[in-house]
PDB file of C-alpha atoms in Angstrom:
ATOM      1  CA  UNK A   1     362.643 206.800 152.560  1.00 84.00           C
ATOM      2  CA  UNK A   2     363.510 203.423 154.198  1.00 90.00           C
ATOM      3  CA  UNK A   3     361.733 201.458 156.690  1.00 97.00           C
ATOM      4  CA  UNK A   4     363.483 201.041 159.852  1.00 98.00           C
ATOM      5  CA  UNK A   5     363.761 197.681 162.025  1.00 98.00           C
ATOM      6  CA  UNK A   6     363.797 198.530 165.332  1.00 98.00           C
ATOM      7  CA  UNK A   7     365.161 195.237 166.716  1.00 97.00           C
ATOM      8  CA  UNK A   8     368.184 195.400 163.844  1.00 98.00           C
ATOM      9  CA  UNK A   9     369.067 199.003 165.090  1.00 98.00           C
ATOM     10  CA  UNK A  10     369.490 197.875 168.865  1.00 98.00           C
ATOM     11  CA  UNK A  11     371.921 195.047 167.553  1.00 97.00           C
ATOM     12  CA  UNK A  12     373.985 197.553 166.031  1.00 98.00           C
ATOM     13  CA  UNK A  13     375.408 198.751 169.476  1.00 97.00           C
ATOM     14  CA  UNK A  14     375.924 197.821 173.103  1.00 97.00           C
ATOM     15  CA  UNK A  15     376.721 200.521 175.036  1.00 97.00           C
ATOM     16  CA  UNK A  16     374.278 201.544 177.559  1.00 97.00           C
ATOM     17  CA  UNK A  17     372.780 204.957 178.389  1.00 97.00           C
ATOM     18  CA  UNK A  18     373.713 206.210 174.745  1.00 95.00           C
ATOM     19  CA  UNK A  19     371.040 206.609 172.942  1.00 97.00           C
ATOM     20  CA  UNK A  20     371.110 206.704 169.083  1.00 97.00           C
ATOM     21  CA  UNK A  21     368.986 208.385 166.458  1.00 98.00           C
ATOM     22  CA  UNK A  22     366.934 206.326 164.001  1.00 98.00           C
ATOM     23  CA  UNK A  23     364.253 208.595 162.562  1.00 98.00           C
ATOM     24  CA  UNK A  24     363.504 212.348 162.560  1.00 98.00           C
ATOM     25  CA  UNK A  25     360.311 214.158 161.957  1.00 98.00           C
ATOM     26  CA  UNK A  26     358.331 217.280 162.918  1.00 98.00           C
ATOM     27  CA  UNK A  27     361.438 218.391 164.688  1.00 97.00           C
ATOM     28  CA  UNK A  28     361.168 215.147 166.813  1.00 98.00           C
ATOM     29  CA  UNK A  29     363.793 212.346 167.135  1.00 98.00           C
ATOM     30  CA  UNK A  30     362.833 208.946 167.725  1.00 98.00           C
ATOM     31  CA  UNK A  31     365.728 207.506 169.525  1.00 98.00           C
ATOM     32  CA  UNK A  32     366.987 203.599 170.563  1.00 98.00           C
ATOM     33  CA  UNK A  33     368.642 203.282 174.072  1.00 98.00           C
ATOM     34  CA  UNK A  34     369.883 200.342 175.913  1.00 98.00           C
ATOM     35  CA  UNK A  35     369.554 200.689 179.853  1.00 98.00           C
ATOM     36  CA  UNK A  36     370.870 198.623 182.670  1.00 98.00           C
ATOM     37  CA  UNK A  37     371.417 200.270 186.030  1.00 98.00           C
ATOM     38  CA  UNK A  38     370.330 203.442 187.707  1.00 98.00           C
ATOM     39  CA  UNK A  39     370.737 206.774 185.632  1.00 97.00           C
ATOM     40  CA  UNK A  40     370.625 210.131 187.174  1.00 97.00           C
ATOM     41  CA  UNK A  41     367.729 212.432 188.550  1.00 98.00           C
ATOM     42  CA  UNK A  42     366.692 214.908 186.128  1.00 97.00           C
ATOM     43  CA  UNK A  43     363.980 216.689 184.330  1.00 97.00           C
ATOM     44  CA  UNK A  44     363.672 218.392 180.988  1.00 97.00           C
ATOM     45  CA  UNK A  45     362.738 222.096 180.997  1.00 96.00           C
ATOM     46  CA  UNK A  46     361.322 222.430 177.732  1.00 96.00           C
ATOM     47  CA  UNK A  47     360.596 218.559 176.501  1.00 97.00           C
ATOM     48  CA  UNK A  48     357.981 215.843 177.101  1.00 98.00           C
ATOM     49  CA  UNK A  49     359.640 212.504 176.879  1.00 98.00           C
ATOM     50  CA  UNK A  50     358.020 209.375 175.727  1.00 98.00           C
ATOM     51  CA  UNK A  51     359.340 205.967 176.844  1.00 98.00           C
ATOM     52  CA  UNK A  52     358.570 202.842 175.108  1.00 98.00           C
ATOM     53  CA  UNK A  53     359.679 199.659 176.258  1.00 98.00           C
ATOM     54  CA  UNK A  54     360.676 196.988 173.561  1.00 97.00           C
ATOM     55  CA  UNK A  55     362.578 194.447 176.017  1.00 98.00           C
ATOM     56  CA  UNK A  56     363.103 194.184 179.525  1.00 98.00           C
ATOM     57  CA  UNK A  57     361.575 196.315 182.276  1.00 98.00           C
ATOM     58  CA  UNK A  58     362.214 199.707 182.869  1.00 98.00           C
ATOM     59  CA  UNK A  59     361.216 201.519 186.378  1.00 98.00           C
ATOM     60  CA  UNK A  60     360.473 205.382 186.149  1.00 98.00           C
ATOM     61  CA  UNK A  61     360.987 206.835 189.719  1.00 98.00           C
ATOM     62  CA  UNK A  62     359.596 209.904 190.328  1.00 98.00           C
ATOM     63  CA  UNK A  63     359.297 212.492 193.695  1.00 98.00           C
ATOM     64  CA  UNK A  64     355.975 211.032 194.281  1.00 96.00           C
ATOM     65  CA  UNK A  65     355.814 207.338 193.107  1.00 96.00           C
ATOM     66  CA  UNK A  66     357.013 205.325 190.172  1.00 97.00           C
ATOM     67  CA  UNK A  67     355.834 203.012 187.315  1.00 97.00           C
ATOM     68  CA  UNK A  68     357.350 199.812 185.776  1.00 98.00           C
ATOM     69  CA  UNK A  69     356.982 199.545 182.230  1.00 98.00           C
ATOM     70  CA  UNK A  70     357.245 195.804 180.328  1.00 98.00           C
ATOM     71  CA  UNK A  71     357.679 195.175 176.687  1.00 98.00           C
ATOM     72  CA  UNK A  72     354.644 197.136 174.782  1.00 97.00           C
ATOM     73  CA  UNK A  73     353.956 199.346 177.268  1.00 98.00           C
ATOM     74  CA  UNK A  74     354.917 203.493 177.047  1.00 98.00           C
ATOM     75  CA  UNK A  75     354.707 206.355 179.059  1.00 98.00           C
ATOM     76  CA  UNK A  76     354.736 210.177 178.653  1.00 98.00           C
ATOM     77  CA  UNK A  77     356.933 212.159 181.398  1.00 98.00           C
ATOM     78  CA  UNK A  78     355.657 215.798 180.719  1.00 98.00           C
ATOM     79  CA  UNK A  79     358.568 218.519 180.769  1.00 98.00           C
ATOM     80  CA  UNK A  80     359.594 219.691 184.268  1.00 98.00           C
ATOM     81  CA  UNK A  81     359.054 216.440 185.901  1.00 98.00           C
ATOM     82  CA  UNK A  82     361.857 214.934 187.862  1.00 98.00           C
ATOM     83  CA  UNK A  83     362.258 211.401 186.832  1.00 98.00           C
ATOM     84  CA  UNK A  84     365.091 208.532 187.618  1.00 98.00           C
ATOM     85  CA  UNK A  85     365.278 205.613 185.016  1.00 98.00           C
ATOM     86  CA  UNK A  86     366.104 202.030 186.598  1.00 98.00           C
ATOM     87  CA  UNK A  87     366.672 199.016 185.067  1.00 98.00           C
ATOM     88  CA  UNK A  88     367.549 195.898 186.801  1.00 98.00           C
ATOM     89  CA  UNK A  89     368.195 193.879 183.600  1.00 98.00           C
ATOM     90  CA  UNK A  90     369.197 195.241 180.243  1.00 98.00           C
ATOM     91  CA  UNK A  91     366.098 196.870 178.880  1.00 98.00           C
ATOM     92  CA  UNK A  92     365.703 198.455 175.394  1.00 98.00           C
ATOM     93  CA  UNK A  93     363.825 201.462 175.196  1.00 98.00           C
ATOM     94  CA  UNK A  94     362.612 203.627 172.449  1.00 98.00           C
ATOM     95  CA  UNK A  95     362.181 207.330 173.069  1.00 98.00           C
ATOM     96  CA  UNK A  96     360.188 210.072 171.133  1.00 98.00           C
ATOM     97  CA  UNK A  97     361.326 213.423 172.057  1.00 97.00           C
ATOM     98  CA  UNK A  98     361.941 217.134 170.356  1.00 96.00           C
ATOM     99  CA  UNK A  99     365.451 216.830 168.564  1.00 95.00           C
ATOM    100  CA  UNK A 100     366.620 219.703 171.301  1.00 93.00           C
ATOM    101  CA  UNK A 101     366.303 217.075 174.270  1.00 95.00           C
ATOM    102  CA  UNK A 102     369.590 216.138 176.146  1.00 93.00           C
ATOM    103  CA  UNK A 103     369.532 212.928 177.897  1.00 95.00           C
ATOM    104  CA  UNK A 104     370.457 214.466 181.651  1.00 95.00           C
ATOM    105  CA  UNK A 105     368.192 217.358 180.906  1.00 95.00           C
ATOM    106  CA  UNK A 106     369.067 220.468 183.174  1.00 94.00           C
ATOM    107  CA  UNK A 107     371.251 218.195 185.415  1.00 95.00           C
ATOM    108  CA  UNK A 108     373.690 217.844 183.167  1.00 94.00           C
ATOM    109  CA  UNK A 109     376.920 216.109 184.474  1.00 95.00           C
ATOM    110  CA  UNK A 110     379.056 213.398 183.073  1.00 94.00           C
ATOM    111  CA  UNK A 111     376.518 211.213 182.114  1.00 95.00           C
ATOM    112  CA  UNK A 112     375.529 213.532 179.597  1.00 95.00           C
ATOM    113  CA  UNK A 113     375.845 213.014 175.799  1.00 94.00           C
ATOM    114  CA  UNK A 114     375.877 214.989 172.887  1.00 90.00           C
ATOM    115  CA  UNK A 115     376.026 214.902 169.002  1.00 90.00           C
ATOM    116  CA  UNK A 116     374.136 211.514 169.170  1.00 94.00           C
ATOM    117  CA  UNK A 117     375.034 208.875 166.463  1.00 93.00           C
ATOM    118  CA  UNK A 118     372.398 208.229 163.668  1.00 96.00           C
ATOM    119  CA  UNK A 119     371.903 204.755 162.712  1.00 95.00           C
TER     120      UNK A 119
ATOM    121  CA  UNK B   1     351.263 210.216 184.458  1.00 84.00           C
ATOM    122  CA  UNK B   2     350.101 206.484 183.713  1.00 90.00           C
ATOM    123  CA  UNK B   3     351.760 203.900 181.558  1.00 97.00           C
ATOM    124  CA  UNK B   4     349.756 202.939 178.373  1.00 98.00           C
ATOM    125  CA  UNK B   5     349.743 199.250 177.416  1.00 98.00           C
ATOM    126  CA  UNK B   6     349.633 199.379 173.251  1.00 98.00           C
ATOM    127  CA  UNK B   7     347.887 195.980 173.222  1.00 97.00           C
ATOM    128  CA  UNK B   8     345.228 196.879 175.412  1.00 98.00           C
ATOM    129  CA  UNK B   9     344.315 200.012 173.677  1.00 98.00           C
ATOM    130  CA  UNK B  10     344.055 198.120 170.257  1.00 98.00           C
ATOM    131  CA  UNK B  11     341.771 195.523 172.019  1.00 97.00           C
ATOM    132  CA  UNK B  12     339.421 198.485 172.928  1.00 98.00           C
ATOM    133  CA  UNK B  13     337.852 199.071 169.548  1.00 97.00           C
ATOM    134  CA  UNK B  14     336.906 197.054 166.246  1.00 97.00           C
ATOM    135  CA  UNK B  15     336.746 199.664 163.570  1.00 97.00           C
ATOM    136  CA  UNK B  16     339.264 199.743 160.993  1.00 97.00           C
ATOM    137  CA  UNK B  17     340.481 203.093 159.454  1.00 97.00           C
ATOM    138  CA  UNK B  18     339.364 204.691 162.821  1.00 95.00           C
ATOM    139  CA  UNK B  19     342.616 206.123 164.998  1.00 97.00           C
ATOM    140  CA  UNK B  20     342.293 206.853 168.529  1.00 97.00           C
ATOM    141  CA  UNK B  21     344.569 208.837 170.367  1.00 98.00           C
ATOM    142  CA  UNK B  22     346.463 207.175 173.281  1.00 98.00           C
ATOM    143  CA  UNK B  23     349.238 209.787 174.195  1.00 98.00           C
ATOM    144  CA  UNK B  24     350.115 213.819 173.446  1.00 97.00           C
ATOM    145  CA  UNK B  25     353.046 215.104 173.841  1.00 98.00           C
ATOM    146  CA  UNK B  26     355.213 218.592 172.268  1.00 98.00           C
ATOM    147  CA  UNK B  27     352.122 219.093 169.935  1.00 97.00           C
ATOM    148  CA  UNK B  28     352.339 215.525 168.496  1.00 98.00           C
ATOM    149  CA  UNK B  29     349.752 212.444 169.055  1.00 98.00           C
ATOM    150  CA  UNK B  30     350.444 208.929 169.591  1.00 98.00           C
ATOM    151  CA  UNK B  31     347.470 207.117 167.870  1.00 98.00           C
ATOM    152  CA  UNK B  32     346.631 203.290 167.242  1.00 98.00           C
ATOM    153  CA  UNK B  33     344.676 202.310 164.040  1.00 98.00           C
ATOM    154  CA  UNK B  34     343.751 198.788 162.903  1.00 98.00           C
ATOM    155  CA  UNK B  35     343.829 198.961 158.972  1.00 98.00           C
ATOM    156  CA  UNK B  36     342.593 196.498 156.676  1.00 98.00           C
ATOM    157  CA  UNK B  37     342.225 196.515 153.106  1.00 98.00           C
ATOM    158  CA  UNK B  38     343.007 199.907 150.758  1.00 98.00           C
ATOM    159  CA  UNK B  39     342.729 203.468 151.980  1.00 97.00           C
ATOM    160  CA  UNK B  40     342.656 206.524 149.705  1.00 97.00           C
ATOM    161  CA  UNK B  41     345.738 208.074 147.971  1.00 98.00           C
ATOM    162  CA  UNK B  42     346.725 211.271 150.330  1.00 97.00           C
ATOM    163  CA  UNK B  43     349.472 213.520 151.306  1.00 97.00           C
ATOM    164  CA  UNK B  44     349.936 215.867 154.407  1.00 97.00           C
ATOM    165  CA  UNK B  45     351.011 219.214 153.442  1.00 96.00           C
ATOM    166  CA  UNK B  46     352.658 220.511 156.843  1.00 96.00           C
ATOM    167  CA  UNK B  47     353.041 216.728 158.729  1.00 97.00           C
ATOM    168  CA  UNK B  48     355.591 214.337 158.354  1.00 98.00           C
ATOM    169  CA  UNK B  49     354.170 210.998 159.757  1.00 98.00           C
ATOM    170  CA  UNK B  50     355.437 207.975 161.288  1.00 98.00           C
ATOM    171  CA  UNK B  51     353.651 204.452 160.990  1.00 98.00           C
ATOM    172  CA  UNK B  52     355.022 201.917 163.551  1.00 98.00           C
ATOM    173  CA  UNK B  53     353.299 198.332 162.832  1.00 98.00           C
ATOM    174  CA  UNK B  54     352.753 196.182 165.751  1.00 97.00           C
ATOM    175  CA  UNK B  55     350.993 193.623 164.149  1.00 98.00           C
ATOM    176  CA  UNK B  56     349.904 192.184 160.536  1.00 98.00           C
ATOM    177  CA  UNK B  57     351.451 193.922 157.709  1.00 98.00           C
ATOM    178  CA  UNK B  58     351.354 197.361 155.974  1.00 98.00           C
ATOM    179  CA  UNK B  59     352.181 197.966 152.523  1.00 98.00           C
ATOM    180  CA  UNK B  60     352.825 201.684 151.802  1.00 98.00           C
ATOM    181  CA  UNK B  61     352.492 202.845 148.278  1.00 98.00           C
ATOM    182  CA  UNK B  62     354.501 205.832 146.836  1.00 98.00           C
ATOM    183  CA  UNK B  63     354.143 207.304 143.345  1.00 98.00           C
ATOM    184  CA  UNK B  64     357.774 205.805 142.877  1.00 96.00           C
ATOM    185  CA  UNK B  65     357.480 202.519 144.659  1.00 96.00           C
ATOM    186  CA  UNK B  66     356.527 200.973 147.977  1.00 97.00           C
ATOM    187  CA  UNK B  67     357.387 199.386 151.143  1.00 97.00           C
ATOM    188  CA  UNK B  68     356.135 196.970 153.012  1.00 98.00           C
ATOM    189  CA  UNK B  69     356.365 196.790 157.187  1.00 98.00           C
ATOM    190  CA  UNK B  70     355.815 193.816 159.625  1.00 98.00           C
ATOM    191  CA  UNK B  71     355.753 193.938 163.409  1.00 98.00           C
ATOM    192  CA  UNK B  72     358.760 195.911 164.746  1.00 97.00           C
ATOM    193  CA  UNK B  73     359.331 198.173 161.691  1.00 98.00           C
ATOM    194  CA  UNK B  74     358.639 201.969 161.316  1.00 98.00           C
ATOM    195  CA  UNK B  75     358.496 204.292 158.548  1.00 98.00           C
ATOM    196  CA  UNK B  76     358.644 208.165 158.264  1.00 98.00           C
ATOM    197  CA  UNK B  77     356.561 209.283 155.675  1.00 98.00           C
ATOM    198  CA  UNK B  78     357.759 213.324 154.646  1.00 98.00           C
ATOM    199  CA  UNK B  79     355.049 215.709 154.591  1.00 98.00           C
ATOM    200  CA  UNK B  80     354.087 216.437 150.934  1.00 98.00           C
ATOM    201  CA  UNK B  81     354.747 212.847 150.099  1.00 98.00           C
ATOM    202  CA  UNK B  82     351.364 210.767 148.241  1.00 98.00           C
ATOM    203  CA  UNK B  83     350.922 207.464 149.947  1.00 98.00           C
ATOM    204  CA  UNK B  84     348.563 205.076 149.858  1.00 98.00           C
ATOM    205  CA  UNK B  85     348.541 202.237 152.889  1.00 98.00           C
ATOM    206  CA  UNK B  86     347.128 198.849 151.918  1.00 98.00           C
ATOM    207  CA  UNK B  87     346.857 195.942 154.410  1.00 98.00           C
ATOM    208  CA  UNK B  88     345.565 192.691 152.920  1.00 98.00           C
ATOM    209  CA  UNK B  89     345.465 191.159 156.378  1.00 98.00           C
ATOM    210  CA  UNK B  90     344.015 193.161 159.748  1.00 98.00           C
ATOM    211  CA  UNK B  91     347.133 195.364 160.871  1.00 98.00           C
ATOM    212  CA  UNK B  92     347.651 196.940 163.908  1.00 98.00           C
ATOM    213  CA  UNK B  93     349.603 200.395 163.561  1.00 98.00           C
ATOM    214  CA  UNK B  94     350.917 203.288 166.010  1.00 98.00           C
ATOM    215  CA  UNK B  95     351.050 206.666 164.260  1.00 98.00           C
ATOM    216  CA  UNK B  96     353.204 209.555 165.553  1.00 98.00           C
ATOM    217  CA  UNK B  97     352.358 212.858 164.094  1.00 97.00           C
ATOM    218  CA  UNK B  98     351.216 216.235 164.806  1.00 96.00           C
ATOM    219  CA  UNK B  99     348.433 217.069 166.641  1.00 95.00           C
ATOM    220  CA  UNK B 100     347.018 218.857 163.391  1.00 93.00           C
ATOM    221  CA  UNK B 101     347.285 215.875 161.399  1.00 95.00           C
ATOM    222  CA  UNK B 102     344.099 214.772 159.558  1.00 93.00           C
ATOM    223  CA  UNK B 103     343.923 210.650 158.092  1.00 95.00           C
ATOM    224  CA  UNK B 104     343.192 211.821 154.890  1.00 95.00           C
ATOM    225  CA  UNK B 105     345.454 214.844 154.658  1.00 95.00           C
ATOM    226  CA  UNK B 106     344.404 217.083 151.854  1.00 94.00           C
ATOM    227  CA  UNK B 107     342.678 214.547 149.836  1.00 95.00           C
ATOM    228  CA  UNK B 108     339.790 214.839 151.938  1.00 94.00           C
ATOM    229  CA  UNK B 109     336.566 212.864 151.200  1.00 95.00           C
ATOM    230  CA  UNK B 110     334.355 210.328 152.764  1.00 94.00           C
ATOM    231  CA  UNK B 111     337.041 208.639 154.561  1.00 95.00           C
ATOM    232  CA  UNK B 112     337.925 211.412 156.592  1.00 95.00           C
ATOM    233  CA  UNK B 113     337.429 211.281 160.451  1.00 93.00           C
ATOM    234  CA  UNK B 114     337.797 214.125 163.023  1.00 90.00           C
ATOM    235  CA  UNK B 115     337.172 214.650 166.568  1.00 90.00           C
ATOM    236  CA  UNK B 116     339.550 211.280 167.295  1.00 94.00           C
ATOM    237  CA  UNK B 117     338.257 209.341 170.607  1.00 93.00           C
ATOM    238  CA  UNK B 118     340.861 209.252 173.148  1.00 96.00           C
ATOM    239  CA  UNK B 119     341.384 205.968 174.866  1.00 95.00           C
TER     240      UNK B 119
END
């Protein structure tokens, strides 16, 4: 059992939109992801997803509005809710979600990443 | 669906060792707790528990050692592992754990709190 320094984990990779797993508990993963630019519209059929911004600014667009989060802010996107993450600047985000969660949800496509590395 | 500013949630109460629920997802709760002094030795039979330090310093004593965490550090205490949280100074901690988790685990006793408030 070892503690995790979150910033040190972010420093171990540079790729954006490619989450890394840093902890696991109760069938959930804690992931770190660097985001920049626009992702793809998607939803997760069975998973609620938590975004916690550590650095930068994350806008989550929804079909009926949007929310912008800065450092120290978090949000839960319920299962089934379509969302589009957008970051003008490079943004560091911690994700809490079930181990079954795929980054592009039911949308799939070329931005999909599987077999996430563990840091 | 509204974002949560974590520091603002901590500012809404002063009581120590009395977690507040700030978000819920996938049967898990995200809680904020102010800690100061020594808690009680306990374990959770069925729940892994994540501690994320936002402010201050948290020492988790285990039967075979200890870990001390500062801001931006997290740790997962697996189910069944006895632990004793100790904070010399007031420390702000975010907890991520199943909704079924009781603060004193199987130890029970007067430090047990139930029906946690939601902020």
